[in-house]
mmCIF file of C-alpha atoms in Angstrom:
data_model
loop_
_atom_site.group_PDB
_atom_site.id
_atom_site.type_symbol
_atom_site.label_atom_id
_atom_site.label_comp_id
_atom_site.label_asym_id
_atom_site.label_seq_id
_atom_site.Cartn_x
_atom_site.Cartn_y
_atom_site.Cartn_z
ATOM 1 C CA UNK N 60 284.188 270.506 142.593
ATOM 2 C CA UNK N 61 284.791 273.924 141.087
ATOM 3 C CA UNK N 62 287.305 276.113 142.873
ATOM 4 C CA UNK N 63 284.932 279.064 143.000
ATOM 5 C CA UNK N 64 281.194 278.482 142.738
ATOM 6 C CA UNK N 65 278.398 280.910 142.092
ATOM 7 C CA UNK N 66 274.773 280.430 141.218
ATOM 8 C CA UNK N 67 274.409 281.533 137.610
ATOM 9 C CA UNK N 68 271.020 283.118 138.212
ATOM 10 C CA UNK N 69 269.369 285.202 137.044
ATOM 11 C CA UNK N 70 268.669 286.736 140.404
ATOM 12 C CA UNK N 71 265.718 289.079 139.985
ATOM 13 C CA UNK N 72 265.029 291.781 142.572
ATOM 14 C CA UNK N 73 262.739 294.829 142.512
ATOM 15 C CA UNK N 74 264.204 298.304 142.480
ATOM 16 C CA UNK N 75 265.030 299.478 145.999
ATOM 17 C CA UNK N 76 265.444 295.972 147.429
ATOM 18 C CA UNK N 77 268.595 294.321 148.734
ATOM 19 C CA UNK N 78 270.337 291.974 146.320
ATOM 20 C CA UNK N 79 272.365 289.196 147.922
ATOM 21 C CA UNK N 80 275.020 287.466 145.810
ATOM 22 C CA UNK N 81 276.852 284.440 147.137
ATOM 23 C CA UNK N 82 280.083 282.652 146.407
ATOM 24 C CA UNK N 83 281.792 279.591 147.871
ATOM 25 C CA UNK N 84 285.391 278.523 147.361
ATOM 26 C CA UNK N 85 287.218 275.266 147.878
ATOM 27 C CA UNK N 86 290.784 276.302 148.723
ATOM 28 C CA UNK N 87 291.132 276.907 152.461
ATOM 29 C CA UNK N 88 294.411 278.695 151.801
ATOM 30 C CA UNK N 89 292.658 281.511 149.960
ATOM 31 C CA UNK N 90 293.564 284.907 151.352
ATOM 32 C CA UNK N 91 292.069 287.564 149.085
ATOM 33 C CA UNK N 92 288.542 287.888 147.776
ATOM 34 C CA UNK N 93 287.182 290.170 145.077
ATOM 35 C CA UNK N 94 283.894 291.127 143.532
ATOM 36 C CA UNK N 95 283.770 292.355 139.933
ATOM 37 C CA UNK N 96 280.807 293.679 137.989
ATOM 38 C CA UNK N 97 280.536 292.991 134.278
ATOM 39 C CA UNK N 98 277.975 294.623 132.036
ATOM 40 C CA UNK N 99 276.999 292.781 128.889
ATOM 41 C CA UNK N 100 279.689 293.147 126.231
ATOM 42 C CA UNK N 101 282.052 294.953 128.600
ATOM 43 C CA UNK N 102 285.064 293.912 130.645
ATOM 44 C CA UNK N 103 284.914 293.261 134.408
ATOM 45 C CA UNK N 104 285.386 296.183 136.770
ATOM 46 C CA UNK N 105 286.394 295.878 140.406
ATOM 47 C CA UNK N 106 283.703 296.685 142.976
ATOM 48 C CA UNK N 107 285.224 295.539 146.249
ATOM 49 C CA UNK N 108 287.886 293.391 147.798
ATOM 50 C CA UNK N 109 288.046 291.889 151.275
ATOM 51 C CA UNK N 110 290.803 290.104 153.155
ATOM 52 C CA UNK N 111 289.530 289.669 156.715
ATOM 53 C CA UNK N 112 286.551 287.877 158.178
ATOM 54 C CA UNK N 113 283.519 290.068 158.682
ATOM 55 C CA UNK N 114 281.894 292.857 156.724
ATOM 56 C CA UNK N 115 283.315 295.613 154.585
ATOM 57 C CA UNK N 116 281.071 298.417 153.418
ATOM 58 C CA UNK N 117 281.488 300.815 150.517
ATOM 59 C CA UNK N 118 278.475 302.946 149.729
ATOM 60 C CA UNK N 119 275.577 300.687 148.771
ATOM 61 C CA UNK N 120 277.839 297.628 148.639
ATOM 62 C CA UNK N 121 278.794 295.333 151.510
ATOM 63 C CA UNK N 122 281.155 292.393 151.163
ATOM 64 C CA UNK N 123 280.954 289.654 153.769
ATOM 65 C CA UNK N 124 283.613 287.025 154.350
ATOM 66 C CA UNK N 125 283.442 283.863 156.434
ATOM 67 C CA UNK N 126 286.649 281.878 156.015
ATOM 68 C CA UNK N 127 285.510 279.061 158.305
ATOM 69 C CA UNK N 128 282.564 278.398 156.017
ATOM 70 C CA UNK N 129 284.560 279.290 152.872
ATOM 71 C CA UNK N 130 281.889 281.737 151.880
ATOM 72 C CA UNK N 131 281.911 285.289 150.565
ATOM 73 C CA UNK N 132 278.914 287.389 149.674
ATOM 74 C CA UNK N 133 278.050 290.756 148.207
ATOM 75 C CA UNK N 134 275.033 292.745 149.329
ATOM 76 C CA UNK N 135 273.711 295.592 147.211
ATOM 77 C CA UNK N 136 271.348 297.887 149.075
ATOM 78 C CA UNK N 137 268.741 300.031 147.340
ATOM 79 C CA UNK N 138 269.232 298.121 144.095
ATOM 80 C CA UNK N 139 268.885 300.133 140.906
ATOM 81 C CA UNK N 140 268.186 299.003 137.329
ATOM 82 C CA UNK N 141 271.735 300.184 136.544
ATOM 83 C CA UNK N 142 273.022 297.451 138.879
ATOM 84 C CA UNK N 143 271.763 294.838 136.415
ATOM 85 C CA UNK N 144 274.908 293.007 135.359
ATOM 86 C CA UNK N 145 276.861 289.822 135.962
ATOM 87 C CA UNK N 146 278.784 289.761 139.225
ATOM 88 C CA UNK N 147 282.004 287.766 139.341
ATOM 89 C CA UNK N 148 283.555 286.442 142.516
ATOM 90 C CA UNK N 149 287.330 285.945 142.439
ATOM 91 C CA UNK N 150 289.670 284.353 144.943
ATOM 92 C CA UNK N 151 293.430 284.298 145.402
ATOM 93 C CA UNK N 152 296.010 282.563 147.549
ATOM 94 C CA UNK N 153 299.203 284.425 148.368
ATOM 95 C CA UNK N 154 300.015 284.563 144.677
ATOM 96 C CA UNK N 155 298.793 287.139 142.246
ATOM 97 C CA UNK N 156 296.570 284.844 140.243
ATOM 98 C CA UNK N 157 292.840 285.220 140.580
ATOM 99 C CA UNK N 158 290.480 282.276 140.223
ATOM 100 C CA UNK N 159 287.094 283.432 138.985
ATOM 101 C CA UNK N 160 283.640 282.006 139.441
ATOM 102 C CA UNK N 161 281.369 281.896 136.410
ATOM 103 C CA UNK N 162 279.288 284.772 137.724
ATOM 104 C CA UNK N 163 275.740 285.509 138.848
ATOM 105 C CA UNK N 164 273.474 287.500 136.578
ATOM 106 C CA UNK N 165 271.497 290.126 138.502
ATOM 107 C CA UNK N 166 268.342 291.714 137.101
ATOM 108 C CA UNK N 167 266.837 294.702 138.901
ATOM 109 C CA UNK N 168 263.348 295.504 137.641
ATOM 110 C CA UNK N 169 261.564 298.852 138.102
ATOM 111 C CA UNK Q 100 293.301 305.996 136.344
ATOM 112 C CA UNK Q 101 295.083 302.853 135.341
ATOM 113 C CA UNK Q 102 294.606 302.134 131.724
ATOM 114 C CA UNK Q 103 294.909 298.784 130.028
ATOM 115 C CA UNK Q 104 294.572 299.022 126.279
ATOM 116 C CA UNK Q 105 293.893 296.121 123.957
ATOM 117 C CA UNK Q 106 294.716 296.863 120.363
ATOM 118 C CA UNK Q 107 291.556 295.504 118.743
ATOM 119 C CA UNK Q 108 287.960 295.344 119.892
ATOM 120 C CA UNK Q 109 286.862 292.881 117.213
ATOM 121 C CA UNK Q 110 288.906 290.551 115.036
ATOM 122 C CA UNK Q 111 287.958 288.009 112.409
ATOM 123 C CA UNK Q 112 290.652 285.562 111.338
ATOM 124 C CA UNK Q 113 290.833 282.460 109.209
ATOM 125 C CA UNK Q 114 291.658 278.997 110.467
ATOM 126 C CA UNK Q 115 295.402 278.410 110.451
ATOM 127 C CA UNK Q 116 296.369 282.081 110.603
ATOM 128 C CA UNK Q 117 298.848 283.320 113.185
ATOM 129 C CA UNK Q 118 297.106 285.876 115.359
ATOM 130 C CA UNK Q 119 298.629 288.534 117.607
ATOM 131 C CA UNK Q 120 296.641 290.174 120.402
ATOM 132 C CA UNK Q 121 298.360 293.149 121.981
ATOM 133 C CA UNK Q 122 297.927 294.601 125.440
ATOM 134 C CA UNK Q 123 299.563 297.718 126.861
ATOM 135 C CA UNK Q 124 299.267 299.133 130.385
ATOM 136 C CA UNK Q 125 300.424 302.541 131.520
ATOM 137 C CA UNK Q 126 300.820 302.153 135.290
ATOM 138 C CA UNK Q 127 304.111 300.324 135.593
ATOM 139 C CA UNK Q 128 302.401 297.130 136.797
ATOM 140 C CA UNK Q 129 304.645 294.116 137.202
ATOM 141 C CA UNK Q 130 301.915 291.551 136.631
ATOM 142 C CA UNK Q 131 300.046 290.976 133.405
ATOM 143 C CA UNK Q 132 297.526 288.290 132.490
ATOM 144 C CA UNK Q 133 295.632 286.895 129.532
ATOM 145 C CA UNK Q 134 292.212 285.308 130.069
ATOM 146 C CA UNK Q 135 289.568 284.044 127.727
ATOM 147 C CA UNK Q 136 285.908 284.242 128.612
ATOM 148 C CA UNK Q 137 283.276 281.879 127.258
ATOM 149 C CA UNK Q 138 279.593 281.514 128.200
ATOM 150 C CA UNK Q 139 279.129 279.033 131.018
ATOM 151 C CA UNK Q 140 282.882 278.610 131.500
ATOM 152 C CA UNK Q 141 283.726 281.990 132.949
ATOM 153 C CA UNK Q 142 287.187 283.483 132.867
ATOM 154 C CA UNK Q 143 290.026 281.036 132.271
ATOM 155 C CA UNK Q 144 293.682 281.954 132.638
ATOM 156 C CA UNK Q 145 295.813 281.338 129.558
ATOM 157 C CA UNK Q 146 299.202 282.819 130.500
ATOM 158 C CA UNK Q 147 300.586 285.339 132.925
ATOM 159 C CA UNK Q 148 303.796 287.239 133.515
ATOM 160 C CA UNK Q 149 305.360 288.719 136.631
ATOM 161 C CA UNK Q 150 308.212 290.471 134.900
ATOM 162 C CA UNK Q 151 309.800 291.292 131.586
ATOM 163 C CA UNK Q 152 310.727 288.201 129.586
ATOM 164 C CA UNK Q 153 309.082 286.043 132.206
ATOM 165 C CA UNK Q 154 305.991 283.933 131.494
ATOM 166 C CA UNK Q 155 304.067 281.178 133.170
ATOM 167 C CA UNK Q 156 301.353 278.892 131.889
ATOM 168 C CA UNK Q 157 297.874 279.266 133.204
ATOM 169 C CA UNK Q 158 295.110 276.692 133.075
ATOM 170 C CA UNK Q 159 294.616 276.518 129.305
ATOM 171 C CA UNK Q 160 297.892 277.397 127.525
ATOM 172 C CA UNK Q 161 297.587 274.902 124.666
ATOM 173 C CA UNK Q 162 297.582 276.569 121.270
ATOM 174 C CA UNK Q 163 298.808 279.884 122.681
ATOM 175 C CA UNK Q 164 302.112 281.569 123.403
ATOM 176 C CA UNK Q 165 303.007 284.961 124.866
ATOM 177 C CA UNK Q 166 305.703 287.566 124.680
ATOM 178 C CA UNK Q 167 306.723 290.230 127.160
ATOM 179 C CA UNK Q 168 309.700 292.168 125.822
ATOM 180 C CA UNK Q 169 308.799 295.385 127.647
ATOM 181 C CA UNK Q 170 307.184 295.851 131.033
ATOM 182 C CA UNK Q 171 304.153 297.641 129.675
ATOM 183 C CA UNK Q 172 303.350 295.259 126.830
ATOM 184 C CA UNK Q 173 302.090 291.676 126.934
ATOM 185 C CA UNK Q 174 301.216 289.946 123.693
ATOM 186 C CA UNK Q 175 299.155 286.816 123.197
ATOM 187 C CA UNK Q 176 299.902 284.745 120.112
ATOM 188 C CA UNK Q 177 297.674 282.114 118.564
ATOM 189 C CA UNK Q 178 300.181 280.059 116.612
ATOM 190 C CA UNK Q 179 297.608 278.541 114.247
ATOM 191 C CA UNK Q 180 294.102 279.810 114.905
ATOM 192 C CA UNK Q 181 291.315 277.262 115.196
ATOM 193 C CA UNK Q 182 287.559 277.688 115.457
ATOM 194 C CA UNK Q 183 287.577 276.581 119.109
ATOM 195 C CA UNK Q 184 289.654 279.666 119.885
ATOM 196 C CA UNK Q 185 286.719 281.890 119.018
ATOM 197 C CA UNK Q 186 286.210 283.765 122.271
ATOM 198 C CA UNK Q 187 286.441 287.025 124.192
ATOM 199 C CA UNK Q 188 290.065 287.643 125.210
ATOM 200 C CA UNK Q 189 290.734 289.819 128.216
ATOM 201 C CA UNK Q 190 294.057 291.275 129.272
ATOM 202 C CA UNK Q 191 294.603 292.438 132.863
ATOM 203 C CA UNK Q 192 297.382 293.953 134.912
ATOM 204 C CA UNK Q 193 298.104 294.537 138.578
ATOM 205 C CA UNK Q 194 300.623 295.307 141.259
ATOM 206 C CA UNK Q 195 300.770 292.808 144.072
ATOM 207 C CA UNK Q 196 297.106 292.008 144.673
ATOM 208 C CA UNK Q 197 297.087 292.622 148.380
ATOM 209 C CA UNK Q 198 298.233 296.193 147.924
ATOM 210 C CA UNK Q 199 296.322 297.137 144.829
ATOM 211 C CA UNK Q 200 292.997 295.459 145.317
ATOM 212 C CA UNK Q 201 292.878 293.346 142.206
ATOM 213 C CA UNK Q 202 293.240 293.501 138.457
ATOM 214 C CA UNK Q 203 292.460 296.214 135.985
ATOM 215 C CA UNK Q 204 291.074 294.758 132.784
ATOM 216 C CA UNK Q 205 291.333 295.955 129.233
ATOM 217 C CA UNK Q 206 288.179 296.375 127.172
ATOM 218 C CA UNK Q 207 288.578 292.943 125.588
ATOM 219 C CA UNK Q 208 289.047 291.584 122.095
ATOM 220 C CA UNK Q 209 286.285 289.506 120.597
ATOM 221 C CA UNK Q 210 288.001 287.090 118.249
ATOM 222 C CA UNK Q 211 286.107 285.061 115.681
ATOM 223 C CA UNK Q 212 287.964 282.315 113.804
ATOM 224 C CA UNK Q 213 286.248 281.196 110.636
#
């Protein structure tokens, strides 16, 4: 079992819709959870991080964490073609090392 | 803004060459990391460092070494480049994750070994 699992996609959504990206992790001791966006040929950039169960909102982005189910998700409201990218989920214990999933490719079509 | 600078965007090297990839950060971060990224395999940790002259192996350290002589600089060394080391190499830095909210990545070095 992979430590951090994501569906590779592509996830295709129409412009203006909500995109829902999901991630599961195997280590129950995980404490910190991150979402990165990576455009083709570019390096990952941090979108959000979440530490506590529940929802965290930042503009059009909402991160959701459920530690009991070992599940973290990212919702993108009002999706735009510029949101088309690969989204990486990353998880950490109380160390500073991040374990990354392989990413979900999102395509937003006009 | 935190800046992490990788010295080369693209590199082409021959099999058996010794290769140096340089990474410099300007925000006084303690932690620095080297990852490689390959299609279908995602980001895999090669080495990391929490302090000057300190290094720890990641998940795939074989064939690589690192050097951290100054806090701002973390170098990745391919002792004898092989074709299976053709990859995108990403450097990252951070303070303690819980306070900083994660890594800042450099722009990456795409290395091709022929």
